[in-house]
XYZ file of C-alpha atoms in Angstrom:
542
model
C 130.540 106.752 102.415
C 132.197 104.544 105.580
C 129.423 101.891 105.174
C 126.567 104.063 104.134
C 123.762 102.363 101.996
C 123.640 103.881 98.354
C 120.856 106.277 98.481
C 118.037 105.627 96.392
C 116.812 108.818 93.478
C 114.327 110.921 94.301
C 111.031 110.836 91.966
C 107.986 112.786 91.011
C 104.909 110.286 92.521
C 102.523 110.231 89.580
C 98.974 111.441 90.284
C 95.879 109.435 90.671
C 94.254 108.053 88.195
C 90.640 107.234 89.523
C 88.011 108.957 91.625
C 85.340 107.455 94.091
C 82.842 109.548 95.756
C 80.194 108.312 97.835
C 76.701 109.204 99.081
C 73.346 107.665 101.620
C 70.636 105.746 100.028
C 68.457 107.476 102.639
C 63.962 106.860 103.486
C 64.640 103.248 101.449
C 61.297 101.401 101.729
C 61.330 97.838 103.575
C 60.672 96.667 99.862
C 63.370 98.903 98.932
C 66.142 96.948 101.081
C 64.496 93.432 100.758
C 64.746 93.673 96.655
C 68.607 94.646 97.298
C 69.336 92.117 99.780
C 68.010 89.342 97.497
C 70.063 90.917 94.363
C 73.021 90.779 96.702
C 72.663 87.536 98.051
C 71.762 86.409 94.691
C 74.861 87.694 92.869
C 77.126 86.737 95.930
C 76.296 83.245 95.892
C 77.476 83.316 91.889
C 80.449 85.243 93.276
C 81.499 82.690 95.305
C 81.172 80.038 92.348
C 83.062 81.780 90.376
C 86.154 82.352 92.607
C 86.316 78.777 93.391
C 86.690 77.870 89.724
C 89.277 80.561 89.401
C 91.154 78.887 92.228
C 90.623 75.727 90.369
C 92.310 77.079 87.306
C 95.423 78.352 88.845
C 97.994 79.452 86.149
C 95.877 77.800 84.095
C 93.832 80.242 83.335
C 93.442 82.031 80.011
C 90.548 83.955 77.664
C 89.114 80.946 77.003
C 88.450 79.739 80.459
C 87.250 83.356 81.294
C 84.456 83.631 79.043
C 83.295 79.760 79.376
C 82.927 80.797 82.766
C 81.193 84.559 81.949
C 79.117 82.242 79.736
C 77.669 79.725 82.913
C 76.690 82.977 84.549
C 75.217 85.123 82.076
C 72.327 82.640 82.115
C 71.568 83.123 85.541
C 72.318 86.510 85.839
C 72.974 89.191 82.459
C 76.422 89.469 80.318
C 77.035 92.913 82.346
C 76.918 91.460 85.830
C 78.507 88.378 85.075
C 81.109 90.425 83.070
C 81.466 92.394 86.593
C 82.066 89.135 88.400
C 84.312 87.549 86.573
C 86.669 90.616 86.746
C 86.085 91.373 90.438
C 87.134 87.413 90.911
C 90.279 87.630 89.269
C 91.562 90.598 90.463
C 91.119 88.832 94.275
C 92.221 85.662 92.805
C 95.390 87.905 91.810
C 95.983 90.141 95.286
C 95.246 86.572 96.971
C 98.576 85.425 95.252
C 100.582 88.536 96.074
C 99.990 88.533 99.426
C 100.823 84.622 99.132
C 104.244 85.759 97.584
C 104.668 88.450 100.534
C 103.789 86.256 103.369
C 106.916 83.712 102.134
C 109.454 86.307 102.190
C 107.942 87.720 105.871
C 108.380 84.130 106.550
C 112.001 83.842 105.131
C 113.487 86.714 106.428
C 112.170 85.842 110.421
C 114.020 82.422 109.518
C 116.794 83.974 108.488
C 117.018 86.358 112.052
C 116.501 83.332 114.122
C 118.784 81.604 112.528
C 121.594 84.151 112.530
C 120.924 85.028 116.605
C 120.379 81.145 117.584
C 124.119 80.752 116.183
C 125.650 83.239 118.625
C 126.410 81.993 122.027
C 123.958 83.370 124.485
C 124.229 86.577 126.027
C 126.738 88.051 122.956
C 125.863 91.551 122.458
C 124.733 93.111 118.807
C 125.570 96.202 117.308
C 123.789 98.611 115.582
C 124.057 96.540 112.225
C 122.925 93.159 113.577
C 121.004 92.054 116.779
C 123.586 89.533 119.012
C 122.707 86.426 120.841
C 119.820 85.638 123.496
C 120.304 86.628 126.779
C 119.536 83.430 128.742
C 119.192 79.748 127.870
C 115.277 79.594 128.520
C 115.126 82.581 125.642
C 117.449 80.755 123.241
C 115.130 77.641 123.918
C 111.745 79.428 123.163
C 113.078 81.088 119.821
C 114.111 78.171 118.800
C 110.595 76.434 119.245
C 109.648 79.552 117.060
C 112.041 78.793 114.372
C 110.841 75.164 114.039
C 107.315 76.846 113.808
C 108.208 78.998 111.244
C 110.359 76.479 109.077
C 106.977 74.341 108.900
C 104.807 77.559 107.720
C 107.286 78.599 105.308
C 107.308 74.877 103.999
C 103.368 74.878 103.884
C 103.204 78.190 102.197
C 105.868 76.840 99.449
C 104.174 73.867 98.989
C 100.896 76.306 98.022
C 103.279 78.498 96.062
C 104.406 75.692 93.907
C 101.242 73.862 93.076
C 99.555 76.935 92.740
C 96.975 76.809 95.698
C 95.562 80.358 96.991
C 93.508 80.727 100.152
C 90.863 83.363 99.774
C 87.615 84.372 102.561
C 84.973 86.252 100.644
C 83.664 88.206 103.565
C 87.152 88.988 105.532
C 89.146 86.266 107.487
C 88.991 88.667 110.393
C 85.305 88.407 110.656
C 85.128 84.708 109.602
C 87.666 84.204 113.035
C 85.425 86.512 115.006
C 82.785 83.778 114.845
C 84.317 82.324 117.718
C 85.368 85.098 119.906
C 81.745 86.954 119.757
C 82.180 87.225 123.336
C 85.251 89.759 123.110
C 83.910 91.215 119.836
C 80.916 92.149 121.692
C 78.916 90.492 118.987
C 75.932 88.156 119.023
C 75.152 85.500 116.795
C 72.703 87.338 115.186
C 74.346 90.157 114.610
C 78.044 88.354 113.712
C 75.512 86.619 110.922
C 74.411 89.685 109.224
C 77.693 90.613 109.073
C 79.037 87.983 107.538
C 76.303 87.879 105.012
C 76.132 91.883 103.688
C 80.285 91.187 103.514
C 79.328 88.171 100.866
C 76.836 90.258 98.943
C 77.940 91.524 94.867
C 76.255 94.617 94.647
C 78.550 96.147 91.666
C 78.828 97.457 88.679
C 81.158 98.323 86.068
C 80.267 101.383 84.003
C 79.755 101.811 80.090
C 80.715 104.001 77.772
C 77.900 105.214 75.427
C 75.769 103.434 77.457
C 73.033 105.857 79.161
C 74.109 107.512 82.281
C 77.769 105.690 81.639
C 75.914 102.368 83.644
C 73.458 99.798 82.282
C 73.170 97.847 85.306
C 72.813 100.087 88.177
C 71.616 103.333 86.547
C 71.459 107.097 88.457
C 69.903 109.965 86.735
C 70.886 113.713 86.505
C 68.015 114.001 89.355
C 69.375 111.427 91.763
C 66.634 108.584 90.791
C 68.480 105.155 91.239
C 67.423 102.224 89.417
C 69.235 98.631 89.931
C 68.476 95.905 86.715
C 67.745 92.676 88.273
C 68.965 89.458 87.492
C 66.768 86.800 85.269
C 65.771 84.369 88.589
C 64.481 87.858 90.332
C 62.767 89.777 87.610
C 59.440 89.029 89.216
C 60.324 91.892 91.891
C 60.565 94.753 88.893
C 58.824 98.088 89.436
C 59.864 99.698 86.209
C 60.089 98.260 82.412
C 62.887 96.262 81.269
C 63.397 94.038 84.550
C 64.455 97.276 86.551
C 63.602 98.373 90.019
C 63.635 101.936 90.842
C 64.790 102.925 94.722
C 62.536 105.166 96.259
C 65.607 107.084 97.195
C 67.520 109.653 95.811
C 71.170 110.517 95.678
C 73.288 114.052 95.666
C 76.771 113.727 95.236
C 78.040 116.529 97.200
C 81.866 116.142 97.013
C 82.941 116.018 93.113
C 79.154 116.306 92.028
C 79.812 118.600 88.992
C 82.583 116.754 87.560
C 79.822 113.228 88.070
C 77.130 115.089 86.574
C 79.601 116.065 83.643
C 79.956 111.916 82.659
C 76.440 111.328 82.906
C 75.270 113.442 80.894
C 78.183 112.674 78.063
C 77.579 109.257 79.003
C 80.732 108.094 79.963
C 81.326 105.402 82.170
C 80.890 105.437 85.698
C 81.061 102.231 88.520
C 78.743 101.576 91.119
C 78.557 99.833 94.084
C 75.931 99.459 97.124
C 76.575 98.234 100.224
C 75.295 98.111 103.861
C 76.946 99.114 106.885
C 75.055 96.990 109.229
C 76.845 98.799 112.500
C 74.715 101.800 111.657
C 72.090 100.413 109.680
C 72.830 102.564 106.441
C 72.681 101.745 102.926
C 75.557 103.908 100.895
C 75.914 104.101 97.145
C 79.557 104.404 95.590
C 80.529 106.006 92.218
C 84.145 105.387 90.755
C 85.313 106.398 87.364
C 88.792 106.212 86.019
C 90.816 109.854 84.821
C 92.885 109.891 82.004
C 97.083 109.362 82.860
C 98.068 112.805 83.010
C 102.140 113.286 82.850
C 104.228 114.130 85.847
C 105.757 117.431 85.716
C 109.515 117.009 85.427
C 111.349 116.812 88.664
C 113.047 120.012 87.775
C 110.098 122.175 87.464
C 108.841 120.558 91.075
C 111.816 122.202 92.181
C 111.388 125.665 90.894
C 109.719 127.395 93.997
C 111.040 125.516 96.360
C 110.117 122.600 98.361
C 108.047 121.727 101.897
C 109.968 118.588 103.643
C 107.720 116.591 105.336
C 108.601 113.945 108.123
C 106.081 111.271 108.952
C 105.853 110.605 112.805
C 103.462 108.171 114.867
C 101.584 111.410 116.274
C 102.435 114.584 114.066
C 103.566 115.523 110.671
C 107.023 118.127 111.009
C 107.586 120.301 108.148
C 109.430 122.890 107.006
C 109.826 125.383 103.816
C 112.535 125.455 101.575
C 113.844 127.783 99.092
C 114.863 126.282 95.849
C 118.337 126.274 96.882
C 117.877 124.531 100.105
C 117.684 127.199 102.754
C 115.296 126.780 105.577
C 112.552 129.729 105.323
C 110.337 130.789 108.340
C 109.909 128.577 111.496
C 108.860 124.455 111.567
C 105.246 123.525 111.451
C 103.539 120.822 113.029
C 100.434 118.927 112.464
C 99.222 116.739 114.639
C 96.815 113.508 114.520
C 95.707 110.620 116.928
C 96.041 107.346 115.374
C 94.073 105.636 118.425
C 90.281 104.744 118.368
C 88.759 103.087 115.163
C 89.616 102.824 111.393
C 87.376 105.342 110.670
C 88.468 108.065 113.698
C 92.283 107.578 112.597
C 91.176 108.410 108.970
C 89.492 111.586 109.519
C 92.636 112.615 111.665
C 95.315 111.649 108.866
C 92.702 113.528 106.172
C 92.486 116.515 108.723
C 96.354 116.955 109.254
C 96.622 116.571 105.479
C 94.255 119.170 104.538
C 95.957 121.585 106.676
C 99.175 120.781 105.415
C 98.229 121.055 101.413
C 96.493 124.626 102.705
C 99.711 125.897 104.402
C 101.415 124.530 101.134
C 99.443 126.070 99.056
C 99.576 129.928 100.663
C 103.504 129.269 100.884
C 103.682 129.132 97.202
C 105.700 126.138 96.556
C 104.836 123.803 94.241
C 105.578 120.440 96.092
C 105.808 118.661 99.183
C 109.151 116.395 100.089
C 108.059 113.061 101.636
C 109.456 110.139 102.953
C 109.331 106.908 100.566
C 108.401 104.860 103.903
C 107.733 101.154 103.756
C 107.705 99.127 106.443
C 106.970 95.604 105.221
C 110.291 94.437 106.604
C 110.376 96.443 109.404
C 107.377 94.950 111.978
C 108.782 91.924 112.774
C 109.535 90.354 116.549
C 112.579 88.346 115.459
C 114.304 91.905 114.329
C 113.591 93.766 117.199
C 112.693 91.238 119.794
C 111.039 92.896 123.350
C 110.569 96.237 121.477
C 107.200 95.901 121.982
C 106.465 99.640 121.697
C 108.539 100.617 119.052
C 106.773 97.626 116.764
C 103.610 99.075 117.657
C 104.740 102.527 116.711
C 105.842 101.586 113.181
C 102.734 99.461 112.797
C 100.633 102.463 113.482
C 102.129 104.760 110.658
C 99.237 104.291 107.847
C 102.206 104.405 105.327
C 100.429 102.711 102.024
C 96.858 104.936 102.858
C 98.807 107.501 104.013
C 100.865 108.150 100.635
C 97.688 107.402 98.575
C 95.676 110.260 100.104
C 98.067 112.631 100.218
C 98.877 112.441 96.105
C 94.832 112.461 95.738
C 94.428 115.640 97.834
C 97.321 117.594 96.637
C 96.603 116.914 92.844
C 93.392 118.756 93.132
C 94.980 121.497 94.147
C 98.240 121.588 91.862
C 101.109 120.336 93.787
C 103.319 117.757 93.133
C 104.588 115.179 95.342
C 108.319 114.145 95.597
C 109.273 110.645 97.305
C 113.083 110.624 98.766
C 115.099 108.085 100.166
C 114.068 108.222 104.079
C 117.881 106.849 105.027
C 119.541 108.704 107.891
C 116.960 112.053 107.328
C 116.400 112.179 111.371
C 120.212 111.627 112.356
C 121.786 114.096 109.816
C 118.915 116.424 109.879
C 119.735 116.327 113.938
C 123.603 116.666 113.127
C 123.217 120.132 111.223
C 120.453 121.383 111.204
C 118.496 121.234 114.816
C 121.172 123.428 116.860
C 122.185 126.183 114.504
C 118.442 126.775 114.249
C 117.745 126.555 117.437
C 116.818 130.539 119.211
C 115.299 131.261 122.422
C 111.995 131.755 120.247
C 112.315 128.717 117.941
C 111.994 124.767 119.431
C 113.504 122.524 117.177
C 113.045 118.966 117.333
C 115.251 115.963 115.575
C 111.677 115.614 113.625
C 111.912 119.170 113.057
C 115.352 119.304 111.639
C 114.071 116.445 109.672
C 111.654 117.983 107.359
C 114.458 120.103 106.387
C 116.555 117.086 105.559
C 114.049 116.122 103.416
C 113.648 118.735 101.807
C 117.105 119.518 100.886
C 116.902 116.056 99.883
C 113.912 116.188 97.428
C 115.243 119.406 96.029
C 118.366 117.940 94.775
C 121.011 119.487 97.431
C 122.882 117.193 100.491
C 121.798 117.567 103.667
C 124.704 119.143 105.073
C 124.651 123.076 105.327
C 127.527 123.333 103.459
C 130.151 121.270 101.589
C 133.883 121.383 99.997
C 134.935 124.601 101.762
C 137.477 126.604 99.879
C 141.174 126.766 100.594
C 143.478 129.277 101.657
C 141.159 130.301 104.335
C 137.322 130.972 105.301
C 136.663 134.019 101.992
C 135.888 133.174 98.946
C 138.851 134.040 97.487
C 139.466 130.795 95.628
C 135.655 130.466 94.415
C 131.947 129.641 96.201
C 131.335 126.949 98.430
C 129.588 124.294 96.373
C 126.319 124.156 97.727
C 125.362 127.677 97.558
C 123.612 129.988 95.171
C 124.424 130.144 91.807
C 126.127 133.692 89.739
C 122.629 133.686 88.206
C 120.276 133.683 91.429
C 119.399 137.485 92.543
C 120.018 138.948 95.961
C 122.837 136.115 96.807
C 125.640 138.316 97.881
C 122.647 140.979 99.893
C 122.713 141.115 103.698
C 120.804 138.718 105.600
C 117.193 139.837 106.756
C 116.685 140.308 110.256
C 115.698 137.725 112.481
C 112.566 140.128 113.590
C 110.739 143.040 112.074
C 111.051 145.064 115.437
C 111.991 148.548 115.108
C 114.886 149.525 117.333
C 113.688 149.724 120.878
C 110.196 148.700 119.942
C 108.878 145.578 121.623
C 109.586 142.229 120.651
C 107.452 139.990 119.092
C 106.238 138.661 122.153
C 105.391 141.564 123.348
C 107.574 142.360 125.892
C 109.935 145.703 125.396
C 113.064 144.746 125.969
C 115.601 147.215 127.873
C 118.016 149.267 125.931
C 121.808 148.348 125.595
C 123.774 150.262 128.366
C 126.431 152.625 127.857
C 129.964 151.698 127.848
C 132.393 151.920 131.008
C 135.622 151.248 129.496
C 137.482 153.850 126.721
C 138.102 151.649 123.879
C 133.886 150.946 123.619
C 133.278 154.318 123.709
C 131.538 156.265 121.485
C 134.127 157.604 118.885
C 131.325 160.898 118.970
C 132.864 161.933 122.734
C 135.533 164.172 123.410
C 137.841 163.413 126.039
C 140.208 166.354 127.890
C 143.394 165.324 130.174
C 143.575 166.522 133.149
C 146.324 169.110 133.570
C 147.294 167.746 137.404
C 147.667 163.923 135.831
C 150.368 165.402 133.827
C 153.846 163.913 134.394
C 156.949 165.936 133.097
């Protein structure tokens, strides 16, 4: 391969395996949202107990420790909530350490950079496979003030590592920083403090089977009647039997509704969770139940009807259609989306751009979309790509980890599969072969483009290049087919090609415009063979 990095197999991504569906706790009383923000502050303070004795434990930990400390808080609370707790501590007690385990190899592989471009004398230029030296004393003096900096991190974050020390904010360490910039957040104390506080609530809980309604502890209805079972210090605030206060308001789960009123009334188990966004002043209930693993369909039976290559871009998905065996069908498609603005306006545009996408796929008749398997973890640093201050921004933009979970979510609902290749060299080589021969005065075709197509060829199994191995002797097929084309079994292989439009001859062209009619010849040997031609008797030589 001349240096090439072994390319990595292409997969079937298996198919979610939960569901969450969300709706407004709407005309809440002020006793309404007084009785939740005491259960939340309530159950958050024991939340926050809780995860400082799992930090205390460490490795340590084990079943017993677990239910002593389900045990402390049962007493103060009920077995179901502080069953919820415990769980929802040491699953952050766990991310807290893989991030931990993350941030040391971000850490190592800077070092390693700075090391490597601090050795070269200054002003050495790279090559494509590694960056060269600094271009000026002062810069070679600066980075390595940077690599002392990092050395002492990555010592500090070892030291953690090894005695088993993780460093976790209940609330967000963004917001717990904001507290002293409110002036550029915009924020005042006031508000900053409410903040904080509704991110430090516990307003969760984890569903039941056979229990009624799938939830003991925050229970919904058929009708939409929400009822929250309070905790033993608040029971004095009940409005209904059994220590239970029942919200004024109602919820209808519009998205997904059928398939939520299908648990509750079998009584299988379903999560909830309340929360408060305090930007708009709304009070949201979530529900979240788990689906049974459902098998991926083989990759060969992905590949049956061919295959949509998709390329991932900061502004616009390219793709293309495939036949099974790898030829490009149609023209490209693009779908564009603006990452700018807030978390919740780049969202909407990558769900948007997606929906169209899975409808195009869908009336195209394939059964999956090709996809990059992009991560770029390793890929955002400054000590790899150094004043590329734009391009660094551009790959941290691409919502790569939400963007591949949505997209499996969406298309399983409506049957298609999803098929992760290696993204290695897809833009150059789809460039190389496939963005000039497909190129018309009509057609536009991008290196993105051309891309999708690599992909595609790549997901369904074929190389990118149109065609491979040609056959000797000369250009025929004399000594046998090429070896990436059709096989003896696939109909229509050895027909004409289609034409390029469905224009009748002399009709107008798909733009509309008629074009003008080819000219006849003025030379003899384009002549019509139709014509009779007579010598003239006085041209006659004896």
């Amino acid at each position: 391969m001349g240096g090439l990095r072994e390319l990595a197999v292409s997969f079937v991504v298996p198919g979610p395996c939960g569901v969450a569906v969300r709706d407004r706790l709407k005309d809440l009383t002020p006793q309404d949202e007084r009785v939740l923000r005491a259960v939340g502050a309530h159950q958050g303070a024991l939340a926050s107990g809780d995860l400082k004795a799992r930090c205390a434990d460490g490795l340590g930990h084990s079943a017993q420790t677990w239910a002593a400390r389900k045990r402390e808080l049962t007493g103060v609370s009920s077995s179901r909530i502080a069953g919820a707790i415990t769980k929802a501590t040491h699953d952050q007690w766990a991310l807290a350490r893989r991030c931990q385990a993350a941030h040391m190899k971000t850490l190592a592989a800077g070092i390693k950079m700075l090391r490597h471009r601090l050795s070269l004398p200054v002003g050495e230029k790279g090559t494509k496979r590694a960056a060269g030296g600094y271009r000026s004393k002062g810069e070679w003096f600066r980075k390595s003030r940077r690599l002392a900096a990092l050395e002492t991190r990555h010592a500090a974050a070892v030291a953690d590592w090894q005695t088993r020390r993780v460093r976790v904010v209940r609330g967000g360490k963004r917001l717990l920083n904001t507290r002293h910039h409110l002036t550029e957040a915009r924020l005042t104390e006031e508000q900053w403090r409410e903040r904080w506080e509704a991110g430090r609530w516990f307003l969760a809980a984890d569903g039941e089977s056979g229990k009624r309604f799938g939830n003991e502890t925050i229970r919904v209805t058929p009708d939409g009647e929400v009822s929250v079972k309070l905790p033993a210090p608040l029971a004095h605030l009940a409005n209904a039997r059994h220590g239970r206060y029942t919200l004024t308001a109602t919820v209808a789960f519009a998205h997904r509704g059928a398939e939520w009123a299908d648990r509750i009334t079998t009584n299988r188990a379903i999560a909830y969770r309340v929360h408060l966004d305090t930007g708009r002043g709304r009070w949201y209930l979530t529900a979240s139940w788990q689906r049974p693993a459902v098998k991926t369909v083989p990759l060969e039976t992905a590949r049956a009807r061919g295959m949509i290559g998709v390329d991932t871009n900061a502004d616009h998905f390219a793709a293309y259609r495939l036949d099974r065996h790898g030829n490009p069908v149609g023209g490209p498609h693009r779908f564009p989306y603006d990452l700018s603005g807030s978390a919740g306006h780049r969202d909407a545009q990558i769900r948007h751009a997606l929906t169209r996408l899975i409808n195009w796929a869908v009336r195209a008749g394939v059964a999956a979309i090709g996809i990059e398997d992009l991560d770029f973890t390793a890929e955002k640093t400054r000590e790899k790509h150094g004043r590329r201050k734009r391009f660094r921004q551009l790959v941290s933009g691409i919502p790569t980890g939400k963007l591949k979970a949505r997209l499996v979510s969406m298309a399983a609902e409506h049957g298609l599969s999803i098929v992760a290749v290696d993204p290695a060299y897809t833009t150059l080589w789809g460039a190389q072969h496939w963005q000039k021969p497909l190129t018309t005065p009509h057609r536009k075709m991008s290196r993105h483009d051309a891309a999708g197509i690599a992909i595609g060829r790549r997901a369904l199994g074929h190389p990118v290049r149109r065609r491979t191995a040609p056959p000797p002797h000369d250009r025929s097929d004399r000594a046998g087919h090429r070896t990436v084309q059709a096989g003896p079994g696939a109909p229509g292989r050895e027909g004409t090609r289609p034409p390029t439009t469905d224009r009748p001859p002399g009709g107008p062209s798909p733009s509309g415009k008629r074009k003008r009619e080819p000219s006849a010849s003025n030379t003899v040997r384009d002549a019509p063979s139709t014509q009779q031609w007579v010598q003239d008797s006085l041209m006659r030589t004896g």
